[in-house]
Amino acid sequence: MNTIFSLGIILLVGLFAAKILRQIKFPAVTTYLLLGIIIGPHLLNFVSPGIINSSGLISNIVLSIIAFGLGQNFSKEHFKKIGKSVLTISILEAVGAWILVTLALFFILKQQLYLALLFGSIGAATAPAATVMVIREYRARGTFTNTLLGVVALDDAWCLIIFSVSLAIARALSLHLGANILLLKIFLHTFGHIIGAFLLGGIIGILLNWLGRFVKTRADLLIITLGSILVTAGLSILLDFSVLLANMALGTVLINLKKHNYGFFEILHTVDTPLFLFFFVLAGANLEIPLLPKIGVIAITYFVFVVVGKIAGASLGAHISKATGSVRKYIGLGLIPQAGVALGVALIAKASFPEVGNFIFATIVTATIIFELVGPFATRFALRKAGEIEGT
Amino acid sequence: MLVKDAMRREVVTVRRSTTLKELIEIFHKYTFHTIPVVEDEKIVGIVELEHLLRIFQPHPAHIHELLKSVPFLEEEERNIFELEVTSEMAMLCLVDDIMERKFLTIGEDATVQEARRLMKLHQTQRLPVVDKKNNLMGIISLFDIILSVFKEKGIY
């Protein structure tokens, strides 16, 4: 099958499948993922090898766009509005899952530290889309719902930061495996990777802010925004900086330099939907089905400790920030769904560590499907217990 | 030509506490549909026709702003003809609940060319005009810009 035909089919079938499965409350992300698995090389083999081979490229572009968009969350105005509870809970639930999954894989399953760190950092992700879907479906409203929405909206940004730091440490660790691990070397490697990304994103952000005054049409705005994101990503790869952090810094610098710069973010919505569709179908098509029988124990451990980490971290955050009783008790349960960003960073991990990449990815895809099935029930349970679903 | 030479100084404004009922009356009365929300002479938001639909949103505006940056969020398919709302909403719903907090303004000393550029870029036809302290000074519309060009060319 030729590549162009394959691309067209993916778009059309993806759209119709999502519309149909939407009727039975299936999130579009899961539909695209399952579609990718079905039409992937191990089942129908309907995706051209050219497309499969370009997965790394597409995931880097899509994640760069997502990181750029999430960067706008770190504006002075947002921080003033979201409040201490949302901020504390979102940080601690993400860090809780990161630490617990890492420790569990390292100490219980005796995995190598860099692998445990990568899994831990992916565990920090949540799926805001799935949570919002449950909230909309049950028309939940109230303090608990608002806190939950604030936390899931911020979580992906923390996840990208945690993943980027973990990826840098993991790469430094894997480079020095076999030799004496020099902590200073690992620290310097990680530090350079991150600070370089912030500087690069910051500089391009200042340039883009300045260039913005010469933009006359929406087409130009789209081109200049996409161009800047790709240049940031490309330079990051070239200079061995974190692609995600550089683009996040680009978004953060832009929104803080000028309030009117929100136009740079809004214009991307005109192109991101088909890109996201491709991204998830390709994620599904990348699944190495023969690996599935081997991932059982890791997938279960990952799932359990993500849940425990999120619940424990979120409750701790709620206690520290003196949130209401229902938020303290149930907020963690509302954060179980995990999908888009987890898959995206898993694809990056796959590309960065080819020797274990397929294994990491297969585990995360499996866990994602479980999370997407179980997560919405947990969210609904939390909302009901908090008394914010009508008629309860 | 500068914005302050082409803008209108009489501006219909609302406050955060303006009720939905009062807002609908204003929309009824005037043909333009971008209204600045003002507090202590400073502009804090704008309301447009489409923002009226936000009365159906159950969550505070800042949460909705936060959700705009969330990736993969599916657009809510709402049938506005089947929504359950009660008549009390007319008095209970305030401008503060539905106004847009991310909005464009233009300085009074900017050129009309810059105003036109911003209108094209952000697909709007009316821009609130502010001074250096963000006080609302007037409003400039596409019509005001066209009028200024026509005046220069002697058409009007």
XYZ file of C-alpha atoms in Angstrom:
548
model
C 0.000 0.000 0.000
C 1.364 3.400 -0.874
C 2.043 5.918 1.862
C -0.406 8.615 0.720
C -3.318 6.167 0.457
C -2.422 4.810 3.870
C -2.399 8.318 5.383
C -5.802 9.131 3.885
C -7.336 5.907 5.161
C -5.950 6.503 8.651
C -7.555 9.954 8.777
C -10.963 8.889 7.466
C -11.297 5.598 9.330
C -9.973 7.276 12.493
C -12.606 9.981 12.340
C -15.526 7.645 11.683
C -14.381 5.060 14.231
C -14.088 7.782 16.896
C -17.581 9.101 16.078
C -19.104 5.630 16.267
C -17.332 4.541 19.463
C -18.147 7.918 21.021
C -21.711 6.616 21.273
C -20.527 4.023 23.805
C -18.469 6.637 25.708
C -15.130 5.545 24.270
C -12.546 8.366 24.307
C -11.225 9.234 20.836
C -7.628 8.670 21.988
C -8.336 5.019 22.870
C -10.200 4.499 19.595
C -7.249 5.797 17.572
C -4.862 3.634 19.566
C -6.924 0.468 19.047
C -7.340 1.321 15.363
C -3.554 1.584 15.093
C -3.096 -1.819 16.736
C -5.655 -3.395 14.379
C -4.260 -1.929 11.157
C -0.661 -2.268 12.360
C 1.954 -4.674 10.967
C 1.061 -7.544 13.327
C -2.631 -7.749 12.473
C -4.074 -6.301 9.229
C -0.742 -4.860 8.099
C -2.497 -1.911 6.516
C 0.050 0.762 7.405
C 2.885 1.332 4.984
C 6.406 0.780 6.351
C 7.198 4.366 5.352
C 4.670 5.639 7.878
C 5.788 3.267 10.638
C 9.364 4.410 10.118
C 8.350 8.050 10.463
C 6.721 7.481 13.884
C 9.693 8.946 15.748
C 9.529 12.081 13.623
C 5.771 12.531 14.086
C 5.914 11.899 17.842
C 8.703 14.446 18.239
C 6.707 17.044 16.292
C 3.440 16.326 18.125
C 5.082 16.298 21.555
C 6.876 19.544 20.714
C 3.531 21.172 19.869
C 2.012 19.808 23.087
C 4.966 20.983 25.195
C 4.755 24.442 23.603
C 1.023 24.617 24.436
C 1.562 23.449 28.002
C 4.197 26.148 28.468
C 1.445 28.767 28.548
C 0.239 27.306 31.876
C 3.245 28.831 33.586
C 2.110 32.418 33.360
C 1.994 34.771 36.316
C -1.760 35.209 35.858
C -2.475 31.492 35.855
C -0.516 30.929 39.029
C -2.464 33.680 40.750
C -5.785 32.153 39.757
C -5.316 28.414 40.229
C -4.681 28.544 43.963
C -2.432 26.710 46.375
C -4.446 23.472 46.527
C -4.407 22.748 42.810
C -0.719 23.588 42.556
C 0.366 21.483 45.542
C -1.841 18.498 44.691
C -0.779 18.474 41.037
C 2.927 18.540 41.896
C 2.724 15.901 44.617
C 0.508 13.432 42.731
C 2.881 13.552 39.747
C 5.985 13.257 41.934
C 4.288 10.547 44.050
C 3.685 8.295 41.032
C 7.187 9.019 39.704
C 8.957 8.070 42.924
C 6.828 5.044 43.827
C 6.940 3.463 40.359
C 10.710 4.050 40.152
C 11.319 2.527 43.590
C 9.000 -0.416 42.918
C 10.656 -1.319 39.625
C 14.166 -0.857 41.021
C 13.787 -2.597 44.376
C 10.962 -5.087 43.837
C 11.441 -6.083 40.197
C 15.229 -5.457 40.254
C 15.156 -3.503 36.988
C 18.065 -1.251 36.079
C 17.803 2.229 37.579
C 17.538 4.082 34.252
C 14.667 1.831 33.149
C 12.889 2.244 36.489
C 13.306 6.024 36.248
C 11.808 6.115 32.762
C 8.783 4.069 33.801
C 8.398 6.206 36.922
C 8.404 9.438 34.955
C 5.836 8.138 32.450
C 3.701 7.192 35.453
C 3.396 10.877 36.357
C 1.016 11.458 33.417
C -2.744 11.676 33.667
C -5.398 11.928 30.932
C -7.218 15.245 31.255
C -9.359 14.420 28.208
C -10.749 11.276 29.863
C -11.386 13.077 33.166
C -13.133 15.990 31.452
C -15.282 13.530 29.512
C -16.540 11.916 32.741
C -17.178 15.320 34.330
C -19.153 16.473 31.289
C -21.100 13.247 31.035
C -22.294 13.360 34.633
C -22.533 17.153 34.757
C -20.432 17.161 37.892
C -19.913 20.534 39.506
C -18.521 21.924 42.718
C -15.246 22.522 44.568
C -14.025 18.952 44.156
C -14.708 18.991 40.400
C -12.953 22.337 39.967
C -9.913 21.159 41.925
C -9.800 17.937 39.898
C -9.996 19.837 36.592
C -7.246 22.225 37.683
C -4.995 19.347 38.734
C -5.388 17.308 35.520
C -4.909 20.420 33.395
C -1.564 21.130 35.077
C -0.410 17.535 35.434
C 0.761 17.022 31.860
C 3.129 19.965 32.215
C 4.679 18.441 35.363
C 4.847 15.074 33.614
C 6.824 16.522 30.691
C 9.243 18.204 33.106
C 9.678 15.041 35.198
C 10.094 12.914 32.075
C 12.651 15.281 30.556
C 14.736 15.269 33.739
C 14.439 11.488 34.051
C 15.341 10.979 30.400
C 18.460 13.087 30.845
C 19.474 11.149 33.981
C 18.632 7.821 32.308
C 20.790 8.677 29.312
C 23.667 9.735 31.530
C 23.259 6.555 33.601
C 23.125 4.292 30.555
C 26.192 6.009 29.051
C 28.188 5.302 32.172
C 26.929 1.767 32.731
C 29.744 -0.661 33.161
C 32.171 2.038 34.167
C 32.224 3.540 37.633
C 29.160 5.695 37.869
C 30.391 9.176 38.516
C 27.634 11.146 40.150
C 29.208 14.437 39.159
C 29.272 13.405 35.489
C 25.625 12.393 35.579
C 24.692 15.621 37.317
C 26.579 17.769 34.800
C 25.111 15.895 31.836
C 21.568 16.263 33.181
C 22.062 19.876 34.199
C 23.452 20.859 30.787
C 20.628 19.040 29.009
C 18.001 20.963 30.982
C 19.540 24.422 31.375
C 20.501 24.413 27.690
C 16.874 23.664 26.793
C 15.577 26.529 28.933
C 18.079 28.950 27.422
C 17.341 27.856 23.859
C 13.557 28.034 24.367
C 13.931 31.415 26.077
C 16.029 32.922 23.287
C 13.710 31.666 20.538
C 10.750 32.898 22.598
C 12.201 36.417 22.737
C 12.877 36.313 18.985
C 9.376 35.049 18.196
C 7.832 37.725 20.402
C 9.762 40.355 18.439
C 8.935 38.793 15.061
C 5.253 38.692 16.028
C 4.890 42.410 15.336
C 5.575 41.849 11.641
C 3.018 39.092 11.180
C 0.100 40.276 9.076
C -2.077 37.252 8.320
C -3.244 34.169 10.184
C -1.455 31.971 7.652
C 1.812 33.767 8.472
C 1.113 33.386 12.182
C 0.619 29.629 11.804
C 3.762 29.249 9.720
C 5.948 31.318 12.012
C 4.657 29.478 15.103
C 5.139 26.007 13.628
C 8.501 27.042 12.200
C 9.718 28.263 15.589
C 8.568 25.072 17.330
C 10.358 22.899 14.769
C 13.527 25.014 14.882
C 13.514 24.759 18.680
C 13.050 20.983 18.485
C 15.659 20.584 15.762
C 18.276 22.696 17.525
C 17.602 20.836 20.769
C 18.297 17.523 19.067
C 21.427 18.974 17.465
C 22.741 20.428 20.725
C 21.608 17.473 22.868
C 19.116 19.522 24.877
C 15.692 18.393 25.998
C 13.272 18.883 23.079
C 10.261 18.977 25.362
C 11.668 21.428 27.891
C 12.964 23.753 25.191
C 9.514 23.982 23.606
C 7.842 24.359 26.967
C 10.237 27.206 27.792
C 9.431 28.767 24.402
C 5.710 28.764 25.281
C 6.289 30.054 28.811
C 8.555 32.906 27.723
C 6.129 33.952 24.978
C 3.054 34.130 27.199
C 4.908 35.990 29.950
C 6.415 38.555 27.587
C 3.100 39.766 26.239
C -0.491 38.917 27.162
C -1.532 39.257 23.514
C 0.743 36.395 22.557
C -2.050 33.890 23.232
C -2.644 34.079 19.461
C 0.459 31.914 18.905
C -1.157 29.110 20.899
C -4.679 29.415 19.532
C -3.590 29.278 15.899
C -2.149 25.784 16.420
C -5.629 24.403 17.102
C -6.310 24.776 13.381
C -3.839 21.989 12.580
C -3.347 19.899 15.698
C -6.374 17.561 15.497
C -5.343 15.561 12.398
C -1.764 15.463 13.680
C -2.957 14.028 16.992
C -5.059 11.445 15.154
C -2.007 10.288 13.172
C 0.048 10.269 16.290
C -2.238 7.900 18.204
C -2.912 5.582 15.282
C 0.835 5.333 14.745
C 1.342 4.738 18.449
C -1.011 1.745 18.167
C 0.676 0.520 14.984
C 4.042 0.624 16.768
C 2.946 -1.900 19.353
C 5.044 -5.062 19.199
C 2.251 -7.563 19.881
C 4.643 -10.540 20.317
C 6.138 -8.738 23.327
C 2.832 -8.631 25.221
C 3.164 -11.991 27.036
C 6.489 -10.826 28.500
C 5.328 -7.609 30.076
C 2.710 -8.926 32.506
C 4.521 -8.415 35.817
C 5.980 -5.015 34.904
C 2.657 -3.753 33.533
C 0.801 -4.819 36.679
C 3.467 -3.328 38.980
C 3.451 -0.129 36.946
C -0.324 0.107 37.092
C -0.562 -0.579 40.836
C 2.164 1.852 41.827
C 0.933 4.625 39.551
C -2.434 4.343 41.284
C -0.901 4.191 44.786
C 1.549 7.015 44.020
C -1.145 9.286 42.663
C -3.551 8.646 45.522
C -0.851 9.072 48.179
C 0.720 12.141 46.545
C -2.612 13.822 45.904
C -3.837 13.203 49.460
C -0.596 14.550 50.881
C -0.905 17.631 48.675
C -4.513 18.112 49.772
C -3.559 17.852 53.447
C -0.630 20.255 53.113
C -2.748 22.812 51.260
C -5.638 22.317 53.707
C -8.121 21.353 51.010
C -11.677 20.283 51.864
C -12.399 16.830 53.302
C -13.729 15.313 50.056
C -10.712 16.594 48.117
C -8.356 15.023 50.692
C -10.165 11.690 50.551
C -11.011 11.203 46.894
C -8.959 13.460 44.636
C -6.345 10.756 43.928
C -9.014 8.381 42.598
C -10.062 10.998 40.085
C -6.558 11.065 38.615
C -6.264 7.432 37.527
C -6.870 7.782 33.738
C -3.673 7.933 31.703
C -3.319 8.127 27.932
C -2.030 10.710 25.488
C 1.036 12.240 27.046
C 2.081 8.901 28.569
C 2.078 7.335 25.094
C 3.913 10.283 23.610
C 6.749 10.226 26.100
C 6.880 6.428 25.849
C 7.467 6.812 22.094
C 10.320 9.206 22.856
C 11.750 6.713 25.351
C 11.418 4.044 22.657
C 13.415 6.113 20.203
C 16.035 7.110 22.826
C 16.670 3.557 24.071
C 16.258 1.222 21.094
C 17.408 -1.831 23.090
C 14.571 -1.587 25.636
C 12.306 0.862 23.803
C 9.842 -1.673 22.373
C 9.492 -3.243 25.794
C 8.780 0.125 27.483
C 6.340 1.079 24.784
C 4.428 -2.214 24.794
C 4.074 -1.935 28.586
C 2.750 1.622 28.430
C 0.292 0.836 25.612
C -1.078 -2.098 27.615
C -1.248 0.000 30.779
C -2.941 2.823 28.828
C -5.704 0.510 27.665
C -6.241 -0.696 31.251
C -6.115 2.899 32.562
C -8.591 4.080 29.957
C -10.992 1.282 30.882
C -10.651 1.500 34.665
C -9.836 5.199 35.054
C -13.218 6.699 34.126
C -14.957 4.419 36.665
C -12.559 5.575 39.380
C -13.149 9.224 38.414
C -16.912 8.709 38.483
C -16.657 6.982 41.876
C -14.613 9.905 43.264
C -17.092 12.482 41.931
C -20.018 10.545 43.343
C -18.367 10.151 46.760
C -17.624 13.881 46.763
C -21.351 14.439 46.176
C -20.833 16.406 42.981
C -22.792 14.288 40.553
C -26.391 15.364 40.167
C -28.893 13.082 41.870
C -26.392 11.597 44.355
C -3.286 58.235 11.359
C -3.332 57.281 15.039
C -5.940 55.141 16.727
C -6.936 57.999 19.036
C -7.893 60.081 15.989
C -10.140 57.416 14.513
C -11.639 55.774 17.613
C -14.986 56.435 19.279
C -14.810 57.797 22.789
C -18.355 56.931 23.823
C -18.215 53.276 24.713
C -20.978 51.041 25.992
C -19.461 49.041 28.817
C -20.650 46.529 31.372
C -19.400 45.557 34.830
C -18.531 42.146 36.206
C -21.757 42.312 38.198
C -24.001 43.067 35.203
C -26.670 40.353 34.997
C -27.364 38.205 31.981
C -30.740 39.927 31.590
C -29.137 43.384 31.433
C -26.488 42.104 29.014
C -29.099 40.670 26.655
C -30.879 44.028 26.688
C -27.627 45.760 25.691
C -27.022 43.259 22.874
C -30.609 43.876 21.731
C -30.224 47.645 21.745
C -26.896 47.995 19.933
C -25.742 46.486 16.668
C -22.165 45.855 17.793
C -21.378 42.802 19.828
C -18.007 43.302 21.512
C -18.488 44.979 24.860
C -15.660 45.808 27.284
C -16.034 44.814 30.917
C -14.715 47.648 33.062
C -13.735 47.921 36.701
C -12.310 51.159 38.161
C -11.956 52.479 34.594
C -9.682 49.557 33.719
C -10.680 46.919 31.221
C -10.811 43.466 32.826
C -12.504 41.461 30.067
C -14.781 41.529 27.053
C -18.115 39.923 26.237
C -19.206 38.924 22.765
C -22.361 37.247 21.464
C -20.918 33.749 21.497
C -19.979 34.137 25.166
C -23.694 34.040 25.987
C -23.467 30.299 25.396
C -21.078 30.048 28.316
C -23.976 30.260 30.760
C -24.239 26.522 30.199
C -20.729 25.934 31.547
C -20.767 24.600 35.074
C -17.164 25.545 35.911
C -15.427 28.839 36.692
C -13.874 30.753 33.824
C -10.281 30.271 34.990
C -10.718 26.489 34.845
C -11.910 26.785 31.252
C -8.891 28.908 30.431
C -6.638 26.280 31.948
C -8.345 23.540 29.933
C -7.638 25.389 26.677
C -4.019 24.258 26.897
C -4.930 20.628 27.544
C -4.001 18.408 24.616
C -6.410 15.915 22.999
C -9.480 17.440 24.618
C -12.525 16.664 22.529
C -14.843 19.513 21.721
C -18.135 19.218 23.506
C -20.953 18.609 21.087
C -23.811 20.589 22.587
C -27.227 20.991 21.207
C -28.186 24.429 22.487
C -31.825 23.738 21.731
C -31.971 20.925 24.258
C -30.108 22.462 27.177
C -31.740 22.557 30.556
C -31.679 26.072 31.959
C -34.027 27.817 34.302
C -35.434 31.329 34.057
C -33.594 32.335 37.258
C -30.349 32.224 35.261
C -31.284 35.634 33.829
C -30.603 37.192 37.207
C -28.164 34.686 38.678
C -25.706 34.579 35.801
C -23.332 37.532 35.753
C -20.956 38.935 33.168
C -18.119 37.744 35.409
C -19.196 34.130 34.762
C -19.041 34.347 30.993
C -16.612 37.123 30.022
C -13.401 36.414 28.119
C -10.317 37.182 30.135
C -7.889 36.807 27.260
C -8.556 39.774 25.023
C -6.803 42.178 22.734
C -6.439 45.882 23.339
C -4.613 48.565 21.414
C -2.818 51.639 22.683
C -4.323 55.025 21.756
C -1.020 56.114 20.190
C -0.789 53.084 17.884
C -1.453 53.581 14.181
C -4.691 52.560 12.488
C -2.567 50.271 10.311
C -1.561 48.371 13.446
C -5.216 48.203 14.556
C -6.163 46.765 11.153
C -3.314 44.236 11.345
C -4.447 43.026 14.772
C -8.077 42.790 13.655
C -7.107 40.635 10.672
C -4.811 38.467 12.724
C -7.303 37.804 15.499
C -10.446 37.789 13.345
C -12.181 40.576 15.218
C -13.741 43.858 14.099
C -13.611 45.881 17.318
C -10.681 46.628 19.604
C -10.857 48.379 22.968
C -8.423 51.300 23.112
C -6.428 51.813 26.320
C -3.934 54.324 27.662
C -0.606 53.376 29.224
C -2.300 52.549 32.534
C -4.771 50.177 30.856
C -7.643 52.651 31.369
C -10.328 52.286 28.717
C -10.188 55.347 26.430
C -12.447 54.292 23.578
C -13.108 51.624 21.010
C -12.032 51.315 17.393
C -13.946 49.241 14.863
C -13.245 48.139 11.308
C -15.844 50.679 10.232
C -13.928 53.485 11.998
C -10.758 52.450 10.146
C -12.515 52.294 6.770
C -14.132 55.652 7.540
C -10.729 57.206 8.288
C -9.411 55.956 4.933
C -12.510 57.237 3.109
C -12.102 60.627 4.780
C -8.460 60.807 3.714
C -9.414 59.994 0.117
C -12.263 62.486 0.136
C -14.919 59.811 -0.390
C -16.732 60.745 2.805
